[in-house]
């Protein structure tokens, strides 16, 4: 972990951003052709065992928060089975045109049969015929591209059938991230990145090099842990500027817990330049 001193050193020497950014800017995820907003609305702060800080808001509370973001131009719903947020996203989807939002979700399945079951269940829970992005969640093994090839094949087949539009992974070790960087199968990667190394796979400089490799290969990259799971809550402006300055993130996901927090986040991104 770089720590607060590292962040202070980076902040004091960081150049001004070359342009202004907005949370609602339209971006394209790598070479997938999927257009969405720069900011994804995270639903999994401290998310595990089908619960998160966002799902604790209740079905109406979280769906209203997602719809508030939609009204501000945010078009990216970041869900996962592990967060238990599918019903909340489904409720929000009842009130917006399906083709105007990007729905990303994640499966913990590690065998083909479970992956197929998940794809069917996820679509039922989300109330949608297709998923924009489905990721293999929380990979840690350096040999995951061989160990879980069966799951990869299921997701590839689902894409061919139009069940999903793009597939990829989220990694929770530097070994898994290195494998993802080299895999031609990975179309979208959800990567942990922030300037102090909080809740990350390795030192930020090491991770950024991996992300540059991915970006250069045309993979879509969505940053997560931008605020270090709350460790950078008091230094949000510097953390956001860092993420925007990297030049390798197509988008990033942050989980707000109230409309006021969401509005403040949108304002801070616009002021980062």
Coordinates of C-alpha atoms in Angstrom, one line a residue:
X1 CA 0.0 0.0 0.0
X2 CA 1.3 3.4 -0.9
X3 CA -0.5 5.1 2.0
X4 CA -1.5 8.7 2.6
X5 CA 2.1 10.0 2.1
X6 CA 2.2 8.5 -1.3
X7 CA -1.1 10.1 -2.2
X8 CA 0.1 13.5 -0.9
X9 CA 3.3 13.2 -3.1
X10 CA 1.2 12.2 -6.1
X11 CA -1.2 15.0 -5.6
X12 CA 1.5 17.7 -5.2
X13 CA 3.1 16.7 -8.5
X14 CA 0.1 15.6 -10.5
X15 CA -0.4 17.6 -13.7
X16 CA -3.7 19.2 -14.6
X17 CA -6.0 16.9 -16.5
X18 CA -5.9 17.5 -20.2
X19 CA -9.6 17.9 -20.5
X20 CA -12.8 18.0 -18.5
X21 CA -14.6 14.8 -17.7
X22 CA -18.2 14.2 -16.7
X23 CA -19.8 11.2 -14.9
X24 CA -22.4 11.1 -17.7
X25 CA -19.8 11.2 -20.6
X26 CA -20.6 8.5 -23.2
X27 CA -17.7 5.9 -23.4
X28 CA -17.2 2.7 -25.3
X29 CA -16.0 -0.4 -23.4
X30 CA -12.9 -1.4 -25.2
X31 CA -13.8 -3.1 -28.5
X32 CA -17.2 -4.5 -27.4
X33 CA -19.2 -1.7 -29.0
X34 CA -21.1 -1.2 -25.7
X35 CA -21.7 2.5 -25.2
X36 CA -22.4 3.6 -21.6
X37 CA -21.6 6.3 -19.0
X38 CA -18.2 6.9 -17.6
X39 CA -19.5 6.4 -14.0
X40 CA -21.1 3.1 -13.2
X41 CA -23.5 3.0 -10.2
X42 CA -22.0 0.4 -7.9
X43 CA -24.4 -1.8 -5.9
X44 CA -21.8 -3.8 -3.9
X45 CA -20.0 -1.7 -1.3
X46 CA -18.8 -4.3 1.2
X47 CA -20.8 -6.8 -0.9
X48 CA -20.9 -10.5 -0.1
X49 CA -23.3 -13.2 0.9
X50 CA -26.1 -11.5 -1.2
X51 CA -25.9 -8.3 0.8
X52 CA -24.2 -4.9 0.5
X53 CA -24.4 -1.4 1.8
X54 CA -26.6 -0.5 -1.2
X55 CA -29.0 -3.4 -0.9
X56 CA -29.4 -2.4 2.8
X57 CA -31.3 0.6 1.4
X58 CA -34.1 -1.7 0.5
X59 CA -35.8 -2.5 -2.8
X60 CA -37.3 0.9 -3.3
X61 CA -34.4 2.8 -1.8
X62 CA -31.7 1.3 -4.1
X63 CA -34.0 1.3 -7.2
X64 CA -34.8 5.0 -6.6
X65 CA -31.1 5.7 -6.2
X66 CA -30.4 4.0 -9.6
X67 CA -33.2 6.0 -11.2
X68 CA -31.9 9.2 -9.7
X69 CA -28.6 8.5 -11.3
X70 CA -30.3 7.7 -14.6
X71 CA -32.0 11.1 -14.4
X72 CA -28.5 12.6 -14.1
X73 CA -27.3 10.8 -17.2
X74 CA -25.8 7.7 -15.6
X75 CA -26.4 4.7 -17.8
X76 CA -24.3 1.9 -16.2
X77 CA -25.8 -0.4 -13.5
X78 CA -23.1 -2.5 -11.8
X79 CA -24.6 -5.5 -10.1
X80 CA -23.6 -9.0 -8.9
X81 CA -25.2 -12.2 -7.6
X82 CA -22.9 -11.8 -4.5
X83 CA -24.3 -8.4 -3.7
X84 CA -28.0 -9.5 -3.9
X85 CA -28.7 -6.5 -6.0
X86 CA -30.5 -8.1 -9.0
X87 CA -34.1 -7.5 -7.7
X88 CA -33.2 -3.8 -7.0
X89 CA -31.8 -3.4 -10.5
X90 CA -34.8 -5.2 -11.9
X91 CA -37.1 -2.7 -10.2
X92 CA -35.2 0.2 -11.7
X93 CA -35.3 -1.4 -15.2
X94 CA -39.1 -1.3 -15.1
X95 CA -39.0 2.4 -15.4
X96 CA -36.3 3.0 -18.1
X97 CA -35.8 1.9 -21.7
X98 CA -33.8 -1.3 -21.5
X99 CA -31.6 -0.4 -24.4
X100 CA -30.6 2.9 -22.8
X101 CA -28.8 1.2 -19.8
X102 CA -25.8 -1.1 -19.5
X103 CA -26.4 -4.0 -17.0
X104 CA -23.2 -5.6 -15.8
X105 CA -23.3 -8.6 -13.4
X106 CA -21.0 -11.3 -12.1
X107 CA -21.0 -15.0 -11.5
X108 CA -19.0 -17.0 -8.9
X109 CA -19.6 -20.2 -10.8
X110 CA -16.5 -22.2 -11.4
X111 CA -18.1 -25.1 -13.4
X112 CA -20.1 -25.1 -16.7
X113 CA -23.3 -26.4 -15.3
X114 CA -23.5 -23.8 -12.6
X115 CA -22.6 -21.0 -15.1
X116 CA -25.5 -22.0 -17.4
X117 CA -27.8 -22.1 -14.4
X118 CA -26.6 -18.7 -13.3
X119 CA -27.2 -17.1 -16.7
X120 CA -30.8 -18.3 -16.7
X121 CA -31.4 -17.3 -13.1
X122 CA -29.7 -13.9 -13.5
X123 CA -32.0 -12.9 -16.4
X124 CA -35.1 -14.0 -14.5
X125 CA -34.0 -12.0 -11.4
X126 CA -33.1 -8.9 -13.5
X127 CA -36.2 -9.1 -15.6
X128 CA -34.3 -8.9 -18.9
X129 CA -33.8 -11.1 -21.9
X130 CA -30.0 -10.4 -22.1
X131 CA -27.1 -9.2 -20.0
X132 CA -24.8 -6.5 -21.4
X133 CA -21.7 -7.8 -19.6
X134 CA -21.2 -10.9 -17.5
X135 CA -18.0 -11.3 -15.6
X136 CA -16.4 -14.2 -13.8
X137 CA -16.3 -12.8 -10.3
X138 CA -13.3 -12.5 -7.9
X139 CA -10.7 -14.6 -9.7
X140 CA -7.5 -15.3 -7.7
X141 CA -5.8 -18.2 -9.5
X142 CA -2.9 -17.5 -11.9
X143 CA -4.0 -20.4 -14.0
X144 CA -7.7 -19.5 -14.1
X145 CA -7.8 -19.4 -17.9
X146 CA -7.1 -23.1 -17.9
X147 CA -8.8 -24.2 -14.7
X148 CA -12.1 -22.6 -15.5
X149 CA -12.1 -22.9 -19.3
X150 CA -15.4 -24.7 -19.1
X151 CA -17.1 -21.5 -17.7
X152 CA -15.4 -19.4 -20.3
X153 CA -16.8 -21.6 -23.0
X154 CA -20.3 -21.2 -21.5
X155 CA -20.0 -17.5 -21.6
X156 CA -18.6 -17.5 -25.1
X157 CA -21.6 -19.6 -26.2
X158 CA -24.0 -17.3 -24.5
X159 CA -22.5 -14.4 -26.4
X160 CA -23.0 -16.2 -29.7
X161 CA -26.7 -16.7 -28.8
X162 CA -27.2 -13.1 -27.8
X163 CA -27.7 -13.9 -24.1
X164 CA -24.8 -11.7 -23.2
X165 CA -23.1 -9.0 -25.2
X166 CA -19.6 -9.2 -23.7
X167 CA -17.7 -11.4 -21.2
X168 CA -14.7 -11.0 -18.9
X169 CA -13.6 -11.1 -15.3
X170 CA -12.8 -9.3 -12.1
X171 CA -9.5 -10.2 -10.5
X172 CA -8.5 -10.3 -6.8
X173 CA -4.8 -11.2 -7.2
X174 CA -2.0 -9.9 -9.3
X175 CA -1.5 -13.4 -10.7
X176 CA -5.1 -13.5 -11.9
X177 CA -4.8 -10.0 -13.3
X178 CA -1.7 -11.0 -15.3
X179 CA -3.5 -14.0 -16.8
X180 CA -6.5 -11.7 -17.7
X181 CA -4.1 -9.3 -19.4
X182 CA -2.8 -12.0 -21.7
X183 CA -6.1 -13.7 -22.4
X184 CA -7.7 -12.9 -25.7
X185 CA -11.0 -14.2 -24.2
X186 CA -11.3 -11.3 -21.7
X187 CA -13.3 -8.5 -23.3
X188 CA -14.0 -6.5 -20.2
X189 CA -12.0 -6.4 -17.0
X190 CA -13.1 -5.0 -13.6
X191 CA -9.9 -3.9 -12.0
X192 CA -9.1 -2.6 -8.5
X193 CA -7.2 0.7 -8.7
X194 CA -6.5 3.7 -6.5
X195 CA -3.4 5.8 -5.6
X196 CA -2.8 4.3 -2.2
X197 CA -3.1 0.6 -3.0
X198 CA -6.1 0.1 -0.7
X199 CA -7.9 -3.2 -1.3
X200 CA -5.8 -3.8 -4.4
X201 CA -4.0 -6.7 -6.0
X202 CA -0.5 -5.1 -5.9
X203 CA 1.3 -1.8 -5.8
X204 CA -0.6 0.7 -8.0
X205 CA 2.4 1.1 -10.4
X206 CA 2.4 -2.7 -11.1
X207 CA -1.4 -2.8 -11.6
X208 CA -1.3 0.3 -13.9
X209 CA 1.2 -1.5 -16.1
X210 CA -1.1 -4.5 -16.4
X211 CA -4.0 -2.2 -17.2
X212 CA -1.9 -0.4 -19.9
X213 CA -1.3 -3.8 -21.5
X214 CA -5.0 -4.6 -21.4
X215 CA -5.9 -1.2 -22.8
X216 CA -3.4 -1.6 -25.6
X217 CA -5.0 -4.9 -26.5
X218 CA -8.4 -3.3 -26.8
X219 CA -10.0 -4.7 -23.6
X220 CA -12.6 -2.7 -21.9
X221 CA -11.4 -1.7 -18.4
X222 CA -13.7 -0.6 -15.6
X223 CA -12.0 0.6 -12.5
X224 CA -13.2 -0.3 -9.0
X225 CA -12.1 0.5 -5.4
X226 CA -11.5 4.0 -6.7
X227 CA -12.0 5.4 -3.2
X228 CA -10.3 2.4 -1.6
X229 CA -13.6 1.0 -0.2
X230 CA -14.0 4.2 1.8
X231 CA -10.3 4.6 2.8
X232 CA -10.1 7.7 0.5
X233 CA -13.5 9.1 1.5
X234 CA -11.8 12.2 2.9
X235 CA -9.6 12.7 -0.2
X236 CA -12.1 11.9 -3.0
X237 CA -11.0 14.7 -5.3
X238 CA -7.4 13.4 -5.5
X239 CA -8.6 9.8 -5.9
X240 CA -10.9 10.7 -8.7
X241 CA -8.3 12.9 -10.4
X242 CA -5.9 9.9 -10.2
X243 CA -8.4 7.6 -11.8
X244 CA -9.1 10.0 -14.6
X245 CA -5.4 10.8 -15.2
X246 CA -4.4 7.2 -15.9
X247 CA -5.7 7.1 -19.4
X248 CA -6.5 3.4 -19.2
X249 CA -10.0 3.3 -17.6
X250 CA -13.0 3.4 -19.9
X251 CA -15.2 3.8 -16.9
X252 CA -15.2 3.3 -13.2
X253 CA -17.8 2.1 -10.6
X254 CA -18.4 3.7 -7.3
X255 CA -21.3 2.8 -4.9
X256 CA -23.1 5.8 -3.5
X257 CA -25.3 5.2 -0.5
X258 CA -27.7 8.2 -0.9
X259 CA -28.9 10.6 -3.6
X260 CA -26.9 13.4 -2.0
X261 CA -23.7 11.3 -2.0
X262 CA -24.4 10.4 -5.7
X263 CA -24.9 14.0 -6.6
X264 CA -21.7 15.1 -4.8
X265 CA -19.8 12.4 -6.6
X266 CA -21.1 13.6 -10.0
X267 CA -20.1 17.2 -9.1
X268 CA -16.6 16.1 -8.0
X269 CA -15.9 14.3 -11.3
X270 CA -16.9 17.4 -13.2
X271 CA -14.7 19.6 -11.1
X272 CA -11.6 17.2 -11.3
X273 CA -10.0 19.2 -14.1

